[in-house]
Coordinates of C-alpha atoms and ligand atoms in Angstrom, one line a residue:
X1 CA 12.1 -39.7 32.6
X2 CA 11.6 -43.3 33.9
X3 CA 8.2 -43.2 33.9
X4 CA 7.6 -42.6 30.1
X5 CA 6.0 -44.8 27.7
X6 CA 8.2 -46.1 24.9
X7 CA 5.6 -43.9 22.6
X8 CA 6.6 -40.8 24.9
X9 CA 10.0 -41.8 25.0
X10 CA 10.9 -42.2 21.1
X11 CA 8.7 -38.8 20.8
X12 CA 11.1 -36.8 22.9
X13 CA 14.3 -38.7 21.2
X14 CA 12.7 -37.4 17.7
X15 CA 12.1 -33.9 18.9
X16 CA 15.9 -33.9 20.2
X17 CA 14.3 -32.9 23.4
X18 CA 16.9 -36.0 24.8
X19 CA 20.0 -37.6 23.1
X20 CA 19.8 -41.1 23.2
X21 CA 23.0 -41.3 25.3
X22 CA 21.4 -39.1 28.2
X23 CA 18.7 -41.6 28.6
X24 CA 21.3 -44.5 28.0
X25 CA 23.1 -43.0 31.0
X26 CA 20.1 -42.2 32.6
X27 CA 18.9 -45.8 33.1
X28 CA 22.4 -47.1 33.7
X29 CA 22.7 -44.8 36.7
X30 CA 19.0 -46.2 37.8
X31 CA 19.8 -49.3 37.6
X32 CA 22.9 -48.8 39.7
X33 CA 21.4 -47.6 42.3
X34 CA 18.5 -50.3 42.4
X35 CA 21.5 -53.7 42.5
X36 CA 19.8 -54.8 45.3
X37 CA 16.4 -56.1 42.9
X38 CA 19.4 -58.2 41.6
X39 CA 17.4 -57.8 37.3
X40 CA 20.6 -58.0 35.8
X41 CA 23.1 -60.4 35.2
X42 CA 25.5 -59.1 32.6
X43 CA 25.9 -55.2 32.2
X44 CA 28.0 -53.3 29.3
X45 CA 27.9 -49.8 29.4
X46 CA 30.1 -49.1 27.0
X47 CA 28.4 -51.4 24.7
X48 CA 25.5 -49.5 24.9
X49 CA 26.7 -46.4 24.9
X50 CA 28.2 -47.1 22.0
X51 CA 24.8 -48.3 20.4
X52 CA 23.2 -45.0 21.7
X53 CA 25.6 -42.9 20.0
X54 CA 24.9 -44.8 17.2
X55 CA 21.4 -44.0 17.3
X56 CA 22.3 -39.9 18.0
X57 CA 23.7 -39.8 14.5
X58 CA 20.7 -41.9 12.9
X59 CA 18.0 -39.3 14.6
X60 CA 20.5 -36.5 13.7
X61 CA 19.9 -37.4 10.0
X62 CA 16.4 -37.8 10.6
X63 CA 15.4 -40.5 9.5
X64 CA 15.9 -43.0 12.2
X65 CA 13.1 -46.1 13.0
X66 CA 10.4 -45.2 15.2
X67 CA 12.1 -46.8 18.5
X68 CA 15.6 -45.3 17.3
X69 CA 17.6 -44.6 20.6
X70 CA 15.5 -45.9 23.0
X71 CA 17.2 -48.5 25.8
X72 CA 15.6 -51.8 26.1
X73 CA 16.3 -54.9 28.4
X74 CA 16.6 -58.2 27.6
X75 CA 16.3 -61.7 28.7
X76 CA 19.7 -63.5 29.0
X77 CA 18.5 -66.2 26.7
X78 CA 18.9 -64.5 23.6
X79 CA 22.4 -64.5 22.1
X80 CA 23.5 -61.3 21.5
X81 CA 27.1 -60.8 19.8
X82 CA 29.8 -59.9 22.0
X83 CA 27.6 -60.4 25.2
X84 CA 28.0 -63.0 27.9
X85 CA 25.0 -65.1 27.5
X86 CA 23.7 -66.9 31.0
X87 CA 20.4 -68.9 30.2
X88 CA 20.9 -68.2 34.1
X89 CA 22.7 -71.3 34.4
X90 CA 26.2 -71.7 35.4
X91 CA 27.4 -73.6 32.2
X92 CA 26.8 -70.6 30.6
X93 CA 28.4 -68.8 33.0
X94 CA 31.6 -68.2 30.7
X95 CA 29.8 -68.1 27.1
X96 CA 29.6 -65.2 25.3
X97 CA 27.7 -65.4 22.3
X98 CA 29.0 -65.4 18.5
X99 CA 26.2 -64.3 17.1
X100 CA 23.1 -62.3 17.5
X101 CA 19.5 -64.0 17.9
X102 CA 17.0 -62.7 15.3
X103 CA 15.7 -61.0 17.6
X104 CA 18.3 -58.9 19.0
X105 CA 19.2 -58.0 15.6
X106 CA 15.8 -56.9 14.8
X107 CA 15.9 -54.3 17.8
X108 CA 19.5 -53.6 16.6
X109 CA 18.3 -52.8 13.2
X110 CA 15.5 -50.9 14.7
X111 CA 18.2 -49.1 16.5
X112 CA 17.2 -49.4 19.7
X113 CA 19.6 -50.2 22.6
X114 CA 20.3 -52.6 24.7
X115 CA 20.7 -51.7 28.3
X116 CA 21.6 -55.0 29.9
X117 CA 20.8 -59.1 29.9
X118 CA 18.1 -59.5 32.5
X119 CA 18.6 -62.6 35.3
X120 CA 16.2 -65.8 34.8
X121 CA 15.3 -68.9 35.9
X122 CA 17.8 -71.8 34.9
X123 CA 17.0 -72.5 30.8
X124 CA 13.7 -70.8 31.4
X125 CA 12.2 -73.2 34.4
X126 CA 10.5 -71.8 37.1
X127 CA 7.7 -69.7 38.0
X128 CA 9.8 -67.5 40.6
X129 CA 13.3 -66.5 39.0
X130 CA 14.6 -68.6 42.4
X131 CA 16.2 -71.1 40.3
X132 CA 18.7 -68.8 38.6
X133 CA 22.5 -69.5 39.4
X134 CA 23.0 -65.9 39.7
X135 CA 20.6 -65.9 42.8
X136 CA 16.6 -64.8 43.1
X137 CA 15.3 -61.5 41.9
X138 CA 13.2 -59.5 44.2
X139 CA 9.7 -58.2 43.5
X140 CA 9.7 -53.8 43.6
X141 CA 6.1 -54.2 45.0
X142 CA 7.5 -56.3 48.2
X143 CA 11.1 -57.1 47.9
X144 CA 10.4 -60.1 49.7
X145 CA 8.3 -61.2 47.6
X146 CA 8.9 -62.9 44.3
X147 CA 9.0 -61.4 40.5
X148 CA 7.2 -64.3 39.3
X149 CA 9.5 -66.3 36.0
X150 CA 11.2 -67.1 34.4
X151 CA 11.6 -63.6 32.8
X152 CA 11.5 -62.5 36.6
X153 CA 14.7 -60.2 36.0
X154 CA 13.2 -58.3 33.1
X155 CA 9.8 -58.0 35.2
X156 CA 11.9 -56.7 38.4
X157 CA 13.4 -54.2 35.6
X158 CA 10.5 -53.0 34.3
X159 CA 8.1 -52.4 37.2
X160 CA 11.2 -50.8 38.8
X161 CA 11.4 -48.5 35.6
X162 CA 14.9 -49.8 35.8
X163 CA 14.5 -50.1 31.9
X164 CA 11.4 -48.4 29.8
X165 CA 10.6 -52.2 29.0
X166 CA 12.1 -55.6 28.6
X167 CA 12.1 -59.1 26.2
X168 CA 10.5 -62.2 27.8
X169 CA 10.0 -65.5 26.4
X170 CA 7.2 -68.0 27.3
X171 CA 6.9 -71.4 27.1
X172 CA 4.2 -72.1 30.0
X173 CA 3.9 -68.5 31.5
X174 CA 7.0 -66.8 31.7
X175 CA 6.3 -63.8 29.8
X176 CA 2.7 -63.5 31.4
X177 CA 3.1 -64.9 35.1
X178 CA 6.3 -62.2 35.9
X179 CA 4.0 -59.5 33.9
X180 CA 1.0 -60.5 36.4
X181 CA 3.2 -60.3 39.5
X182 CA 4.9 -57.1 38.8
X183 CA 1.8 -54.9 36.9
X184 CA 3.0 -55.4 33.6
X185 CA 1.8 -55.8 30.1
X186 CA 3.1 -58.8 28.5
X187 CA 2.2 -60.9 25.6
X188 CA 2.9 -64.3 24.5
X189 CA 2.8 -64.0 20.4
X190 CA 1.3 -67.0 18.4
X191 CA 4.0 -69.7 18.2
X192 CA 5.8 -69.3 14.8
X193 CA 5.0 -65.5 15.1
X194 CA 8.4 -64.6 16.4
X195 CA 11.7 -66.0 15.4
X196 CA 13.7 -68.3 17.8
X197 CA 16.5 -68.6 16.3
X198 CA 19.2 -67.5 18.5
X199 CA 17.1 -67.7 21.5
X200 CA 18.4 -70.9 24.0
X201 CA 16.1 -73.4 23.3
X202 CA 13.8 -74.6 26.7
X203 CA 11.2 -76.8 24.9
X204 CA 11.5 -75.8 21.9
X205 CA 7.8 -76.8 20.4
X206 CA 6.1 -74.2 23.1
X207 CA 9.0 -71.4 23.2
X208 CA 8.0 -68.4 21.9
X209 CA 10.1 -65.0 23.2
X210 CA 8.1 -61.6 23.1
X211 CA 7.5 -58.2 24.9
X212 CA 7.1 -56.8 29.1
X213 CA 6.0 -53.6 28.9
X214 CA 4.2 -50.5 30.6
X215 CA 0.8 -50.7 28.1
X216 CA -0.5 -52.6 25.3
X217 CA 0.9 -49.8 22.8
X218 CA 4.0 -50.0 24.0
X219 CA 3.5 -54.3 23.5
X220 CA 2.6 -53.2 20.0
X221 CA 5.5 -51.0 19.4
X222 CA 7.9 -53.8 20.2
X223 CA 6.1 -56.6 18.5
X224 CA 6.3 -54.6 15.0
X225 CA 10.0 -54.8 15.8
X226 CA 10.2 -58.4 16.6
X227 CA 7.7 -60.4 14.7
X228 CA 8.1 -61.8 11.3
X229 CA 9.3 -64.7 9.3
X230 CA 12.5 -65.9 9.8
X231 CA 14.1 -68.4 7.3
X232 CA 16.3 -69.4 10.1
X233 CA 13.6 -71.0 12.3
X234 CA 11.6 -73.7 10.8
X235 CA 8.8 -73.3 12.5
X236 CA 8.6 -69.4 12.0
X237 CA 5.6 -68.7 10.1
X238 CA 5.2 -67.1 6.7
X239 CA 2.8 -64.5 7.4
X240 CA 2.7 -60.8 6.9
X241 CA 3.4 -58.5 9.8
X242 CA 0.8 -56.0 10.2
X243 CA 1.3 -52.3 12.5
X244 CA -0.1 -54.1 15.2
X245 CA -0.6 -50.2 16.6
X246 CA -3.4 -49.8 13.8
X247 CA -6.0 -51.5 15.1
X248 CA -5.3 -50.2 18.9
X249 CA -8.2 -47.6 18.7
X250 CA -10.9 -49.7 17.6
X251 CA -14.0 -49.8 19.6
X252 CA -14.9 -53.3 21.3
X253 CA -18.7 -53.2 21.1
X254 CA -20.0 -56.1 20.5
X255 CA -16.4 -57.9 20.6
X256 CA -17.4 -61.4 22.5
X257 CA -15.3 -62.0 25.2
X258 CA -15.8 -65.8 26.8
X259 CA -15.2 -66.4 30.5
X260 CA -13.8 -70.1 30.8
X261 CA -16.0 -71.6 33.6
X262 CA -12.8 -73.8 34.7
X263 CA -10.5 -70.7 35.5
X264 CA -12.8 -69.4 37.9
X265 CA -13.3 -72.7 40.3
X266 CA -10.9 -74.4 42.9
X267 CA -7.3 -73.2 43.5
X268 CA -8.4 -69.2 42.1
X269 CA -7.6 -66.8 45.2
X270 CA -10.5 -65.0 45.7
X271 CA -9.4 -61.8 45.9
X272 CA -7.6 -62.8 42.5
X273 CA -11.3 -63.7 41.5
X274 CA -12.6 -60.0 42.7
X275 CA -10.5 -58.3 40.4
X276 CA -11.6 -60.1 37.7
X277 CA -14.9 -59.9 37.9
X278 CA -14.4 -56.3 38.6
X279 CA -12.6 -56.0 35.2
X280 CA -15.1 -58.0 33.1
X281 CA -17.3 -55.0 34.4
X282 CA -15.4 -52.7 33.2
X283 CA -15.7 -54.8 29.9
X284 CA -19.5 -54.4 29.4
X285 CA -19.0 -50.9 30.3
X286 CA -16.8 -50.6 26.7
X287 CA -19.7 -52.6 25.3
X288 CA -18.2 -56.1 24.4
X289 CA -20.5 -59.1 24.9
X290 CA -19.5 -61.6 27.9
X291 CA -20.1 -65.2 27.2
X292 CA -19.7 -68.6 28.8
X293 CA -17.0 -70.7 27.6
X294 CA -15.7 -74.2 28.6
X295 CA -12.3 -75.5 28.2
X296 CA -13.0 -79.1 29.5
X297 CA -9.4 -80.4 29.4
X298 CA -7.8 -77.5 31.4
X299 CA -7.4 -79.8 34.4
X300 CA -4.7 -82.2 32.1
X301 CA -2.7 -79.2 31.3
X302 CA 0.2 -79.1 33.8
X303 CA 0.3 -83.1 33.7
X304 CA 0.7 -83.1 29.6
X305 CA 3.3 -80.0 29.9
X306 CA 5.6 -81.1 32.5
X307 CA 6.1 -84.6 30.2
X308 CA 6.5 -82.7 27.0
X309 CA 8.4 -80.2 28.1
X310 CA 11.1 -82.3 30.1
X311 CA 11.3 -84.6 27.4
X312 CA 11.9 -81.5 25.2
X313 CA 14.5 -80.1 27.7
X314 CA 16.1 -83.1 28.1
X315 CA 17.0 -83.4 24.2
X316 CA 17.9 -79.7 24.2
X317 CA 20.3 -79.4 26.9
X318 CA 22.3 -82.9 25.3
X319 CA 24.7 -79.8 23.9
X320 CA 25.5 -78.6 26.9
X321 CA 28.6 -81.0 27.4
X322 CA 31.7 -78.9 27.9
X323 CA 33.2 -80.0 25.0
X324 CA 32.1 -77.2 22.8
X325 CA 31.3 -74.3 25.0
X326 CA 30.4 -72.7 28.5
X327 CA 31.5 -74.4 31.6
X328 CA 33.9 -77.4 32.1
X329 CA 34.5 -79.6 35.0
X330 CA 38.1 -78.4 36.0
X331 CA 39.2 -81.8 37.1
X332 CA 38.3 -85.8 35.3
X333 CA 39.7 -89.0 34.5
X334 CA 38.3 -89.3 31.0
X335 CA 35.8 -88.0 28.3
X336 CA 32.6 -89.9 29.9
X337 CA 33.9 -88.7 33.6
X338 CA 34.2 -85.0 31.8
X339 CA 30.8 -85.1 30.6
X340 CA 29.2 -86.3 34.1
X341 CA 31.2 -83.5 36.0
X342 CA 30.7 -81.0 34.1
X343 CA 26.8 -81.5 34.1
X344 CA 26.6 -82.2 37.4
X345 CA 28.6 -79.3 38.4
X346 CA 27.2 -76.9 36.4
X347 CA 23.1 -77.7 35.8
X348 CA 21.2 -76.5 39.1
X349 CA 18.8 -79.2 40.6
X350 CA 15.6 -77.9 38.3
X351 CA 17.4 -78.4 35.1
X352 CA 18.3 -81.8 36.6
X353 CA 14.8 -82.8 37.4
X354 CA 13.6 -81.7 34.5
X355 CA 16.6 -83.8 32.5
X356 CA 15.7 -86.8 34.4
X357 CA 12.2 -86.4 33.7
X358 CA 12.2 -86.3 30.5
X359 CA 14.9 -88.8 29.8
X360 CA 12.5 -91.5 31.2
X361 CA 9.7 -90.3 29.4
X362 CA 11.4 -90.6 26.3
X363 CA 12.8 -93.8 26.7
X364 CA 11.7 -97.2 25.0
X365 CA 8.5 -99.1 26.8
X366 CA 8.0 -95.8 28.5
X367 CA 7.5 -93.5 25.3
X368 CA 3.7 -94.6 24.3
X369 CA 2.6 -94.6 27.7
X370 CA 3.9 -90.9 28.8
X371 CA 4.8 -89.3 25.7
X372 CA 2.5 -90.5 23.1
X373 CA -0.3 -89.9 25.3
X374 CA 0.9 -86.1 26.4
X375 CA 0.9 -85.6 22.7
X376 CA -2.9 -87.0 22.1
X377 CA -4.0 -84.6 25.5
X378 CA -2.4 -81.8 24.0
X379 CA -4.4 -82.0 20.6
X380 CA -7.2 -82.1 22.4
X381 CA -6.4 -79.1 24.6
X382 CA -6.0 -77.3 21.2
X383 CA -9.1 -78.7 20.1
X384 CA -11.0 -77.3 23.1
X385 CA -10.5 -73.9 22.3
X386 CA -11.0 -74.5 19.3
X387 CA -14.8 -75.1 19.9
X388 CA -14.3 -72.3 22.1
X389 CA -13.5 -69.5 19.8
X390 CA -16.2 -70.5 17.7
X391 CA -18.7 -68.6 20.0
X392 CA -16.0 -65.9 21.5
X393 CA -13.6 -63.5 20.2
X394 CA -11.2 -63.5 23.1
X395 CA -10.8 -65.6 26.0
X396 CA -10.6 -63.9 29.7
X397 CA -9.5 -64.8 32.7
X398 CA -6.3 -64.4 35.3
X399 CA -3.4 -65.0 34.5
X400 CA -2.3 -66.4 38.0
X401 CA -4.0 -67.5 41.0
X402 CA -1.7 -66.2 43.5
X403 CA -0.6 -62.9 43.3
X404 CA 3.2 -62.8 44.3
X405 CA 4.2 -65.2 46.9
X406 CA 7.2 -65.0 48.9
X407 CA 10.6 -66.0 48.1
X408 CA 11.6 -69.5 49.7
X409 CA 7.8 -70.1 49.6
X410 CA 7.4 -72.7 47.3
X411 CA 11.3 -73.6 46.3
X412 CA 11.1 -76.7 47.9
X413 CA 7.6 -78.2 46.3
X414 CA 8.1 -78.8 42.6
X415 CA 4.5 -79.9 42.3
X416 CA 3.2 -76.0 44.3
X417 CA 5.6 -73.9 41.9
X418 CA 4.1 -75.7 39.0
X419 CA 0.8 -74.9 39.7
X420 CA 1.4 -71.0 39.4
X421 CA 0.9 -72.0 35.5
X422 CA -2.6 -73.2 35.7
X423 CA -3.8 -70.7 33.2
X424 CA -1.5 -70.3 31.4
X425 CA 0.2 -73.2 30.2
X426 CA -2.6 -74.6 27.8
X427 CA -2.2 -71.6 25.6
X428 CA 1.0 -72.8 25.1
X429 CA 0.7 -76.5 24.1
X430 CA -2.2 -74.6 21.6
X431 CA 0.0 -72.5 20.3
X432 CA -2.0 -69.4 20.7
X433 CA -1.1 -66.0 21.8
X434 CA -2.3 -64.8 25.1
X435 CA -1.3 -62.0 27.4
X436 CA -1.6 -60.4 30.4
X437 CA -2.4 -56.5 31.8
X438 CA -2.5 -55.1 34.8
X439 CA -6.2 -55.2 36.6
X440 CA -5.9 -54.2 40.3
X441 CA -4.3 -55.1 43.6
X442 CA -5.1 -57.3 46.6
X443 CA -5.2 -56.4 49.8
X444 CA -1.7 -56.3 50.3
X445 CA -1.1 -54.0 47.7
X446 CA 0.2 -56.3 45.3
X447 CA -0.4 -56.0 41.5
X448 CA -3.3 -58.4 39.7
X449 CA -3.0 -59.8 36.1
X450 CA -6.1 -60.5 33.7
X451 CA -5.2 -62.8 31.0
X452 CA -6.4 -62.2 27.8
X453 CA -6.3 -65.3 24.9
X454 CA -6.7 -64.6 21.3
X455 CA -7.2 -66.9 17.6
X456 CA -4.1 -68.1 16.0
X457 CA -2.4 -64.5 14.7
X458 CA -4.9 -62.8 16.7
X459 CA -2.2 -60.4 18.0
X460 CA -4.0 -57.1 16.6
X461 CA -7.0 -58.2 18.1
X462 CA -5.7 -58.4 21.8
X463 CA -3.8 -55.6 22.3
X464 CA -7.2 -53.6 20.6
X465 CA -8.8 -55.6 24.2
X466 CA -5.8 -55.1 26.5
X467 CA -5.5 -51.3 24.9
X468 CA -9.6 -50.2 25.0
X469 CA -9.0 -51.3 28.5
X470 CA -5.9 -49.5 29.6
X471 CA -8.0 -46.0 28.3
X472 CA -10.4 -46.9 30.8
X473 CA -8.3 -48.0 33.7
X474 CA -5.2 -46.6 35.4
X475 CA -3.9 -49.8 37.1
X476 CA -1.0 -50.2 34.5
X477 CA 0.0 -46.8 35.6
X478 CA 1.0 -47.4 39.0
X479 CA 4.5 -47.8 40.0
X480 CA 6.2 -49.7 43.3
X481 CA 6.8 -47.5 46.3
X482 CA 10.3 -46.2 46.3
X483 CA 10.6 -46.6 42.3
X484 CA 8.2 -43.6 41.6
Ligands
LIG501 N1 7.0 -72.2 34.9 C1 7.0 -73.0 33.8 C2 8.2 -74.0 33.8 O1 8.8 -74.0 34.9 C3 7.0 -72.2 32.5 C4 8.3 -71.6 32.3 C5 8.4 -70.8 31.0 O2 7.4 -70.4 30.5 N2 9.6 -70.7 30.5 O3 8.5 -74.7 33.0

């Protein structure tokens, strides 16, 4: 049962050849007996029992939503009402949201169910799930190994087939760096393509929350669910939604996909770089064109994120005070002493960094000379593939350079962990979707990720590349020892 496709999945649920609540329990039990990955945070089973039932009696009428009783994981950053909501930080240790986020209700509406909030890096920051409160998640494909992050916990899930697939969000990598780590499918919409309302903001101009799952049709599946205007969020985009499973079956001939001569020089791990190359063969096999692209700014990408988005953070994470909500300093003098315990007591030493960085960068005299001028390189980050896409259709390349490292590796080097973003931070700061699929395994036998980049709203288009290839290939289809 665990190693069906959403597609398979809702087809069996439709044919009543499995009751929502038997798969409910079904993953509840697997997930159980798999604690050790530590993917969860927060579990409810009668919650989603309850939401399974539901969904019995909407497929017993027939005429339930495509993804009607199927269980779904998702990332603890999204409020969901009734549900202990973590950001995996300890301040939020106590909160349990009001409300739902957009998109929980969408997948609520969709009835679908949800099987559990999935562990995380601290408000989204890291690139290993290590800086979690609730401690680090473990890779299935070498538990001592990292999951990649932040969505680490709903990667660990997945790959496990702890849950059929999961929510991420990604605001330098999160959704495709875990995916690449753990041989998942996971795309990064167009910013303003999903809703974010409800979801804890990280940096809130390059958040953007969407699906981890086994294939590219699954991807689709879910992102019908979850994209769409939202008058909520002000930067959600007015745009119709199309079936983004339509154009899955389209040939590629002649699509042009560019290879960016920067992702392929220093810092790449060459058996990364074999993989790659192996799967832009596989590319001219289906017939698309390969071209040469440049992206001549990539190099300024992790300097221009890591002011923007700290400066982002830091204005974000003012709420967190323990006045309103979440966790408060047991013991203080007065209301300023309240504020400084509880913060200090209950942010972890990322969140800290990345408060303190961006504090500074924001403050006056320092403002034109960090900020103002991460703002110009981003524009013209945008603006490089900009020119690219005007000879390509898609963008490839990997999606990490490492494959998974190992836990404790790189905790104590900021600068190291950072770099695990190198390809996939600049889509962010453009605003563009990009995702990643599975393409092989190095010679340790651990998973590779090609990253795939689309045009602004280019969804359809991508997972037509991700799915064209997943026809040809069988790497998405293999599962961690011991999880089969
Ligand atoms: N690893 C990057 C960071 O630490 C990106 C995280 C993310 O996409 N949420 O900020």
């Amino acid at each position: 049962m665990h190693r069906k496709t959403l597609a398979e999945l809702s087809a069996a649920l439709h044919k009543k050849d499995i009751s929502s609540i038997e798969l409910t329990q079904y993953f509840l039990a697997r997930i159980g007996r798999h604690k050790a990955l530590n993917a969860f945070v927060t579990l409810e089973p009668e919650k989603s029992l309850a939401q399974a039932k539901a969904a019995d009696a909407l497929l017993a009428k027939g005429q339930a939503p495509a993804l009607a009783g199927v269980p779904l994981a998702q990332k603890d950053i999204f409020c969901a009402d009734g549900w202990r909501t973590t950001c995996g930080s300890k301040i939020l240790s106590n909160f349990v949201a009001p409300y739902d986020a957009t998109v929980i209700r969408k997948f609520n509406d969709a009835g679908m169910v949800c099987l559990g909030k999935t562990n995380m890096d601290e408000f989204a920051m890291g690139s290993s799930n290590e800086t979690s409160f609730y401690g680090p998640v473990r890779n299935p494909w070498n538990t001592e190994t990292v999951p990649g992050g932040s969505s680490g916990g709903s990667a660990a899930a997945v790959a496990a087939r702890l849950a059929p697939a999961a929510t991420g969000t990604d605001t330098g990598g999160s959704i495709r760096q875990p995916a690449a780590l753990t041989n998942l499918t996971g795309l990064k919409p167009s910013y303003g393509r999903v809703s974010r309302y409800g979801m804890i903001a990280f940096a809130s101009s390059l958040d953007q929350g969407g699906p981890m799952a086994q294939t590219a049709e699954d991807a689709a599946l879910l992102l019908n669910v979850m994209a769409g205007f939202d008058p909520r969020d002000s930067t959600s985009v007015e745009a119709p939604v199309p079936d983004y499973t339509a154009a899955l079956k389209h040939s590629i001939k002649g699509v042009r996909i560019g290879l960016p001569k920067e992702y392929f020089g220093e810092g790449l791990s060459p058996e990364v770089a074999q993989v790659i190359e192996a799967a832009v063969g596989e590319y001219k096999k289906l017939g698309a064109e390969i071209v040469e692209v440049s992206l001549p700014n990539s190099q300024l990408a992790i300097p221009c994120y890591y002011v923007l988005a700290p400066a982002e953070a830091s204005s974000n994470l003012a709420r967190f005070d323990g006045a309103r909500y979440g966790y408060r300093a047991p013991e203080y003098s007065d209301l300023i002493d309240m504020y400084k315990k509880t913060r200090a007591q209950g942010f972890g030493s990322e969140v800290k960094r990345r408060i303190m960085i961006g504090t500074y960068a924001l403050s006056a005299g320092y403002y034109d000379a960090y900020y103002l001028k991460a703002q110009k390189l981003r524009r013209l980050i945008a603006e490089d593939f900009r020119q690219a896409f005007e000879t390509c259709d898609v963008i490839l390349g990997p999606t990490s350079p490492t494959t998974a490292f190992k836990l404790g590796e790189k905790s104590d080097d900021p600068v190291a962990m950072y770099l695990s973003d190198i390809y996939t931070i600049s889509v962010n700061l453009a605003g563009l979707p990009g995702m990643s699929i599975p393409a092989g395994f190095d010679g340790k036998g651990l998973p590779v990720g090609l990253q795939l980049i689309g045009q602004y709203f280019g969804e359809e288009r991508l997972l037509n590349v991700a799915h064209q290839y997943q026809q040809a290939t069988d790497w998405h289809k293999r599962i961690p020892k011991g999880f089969e």
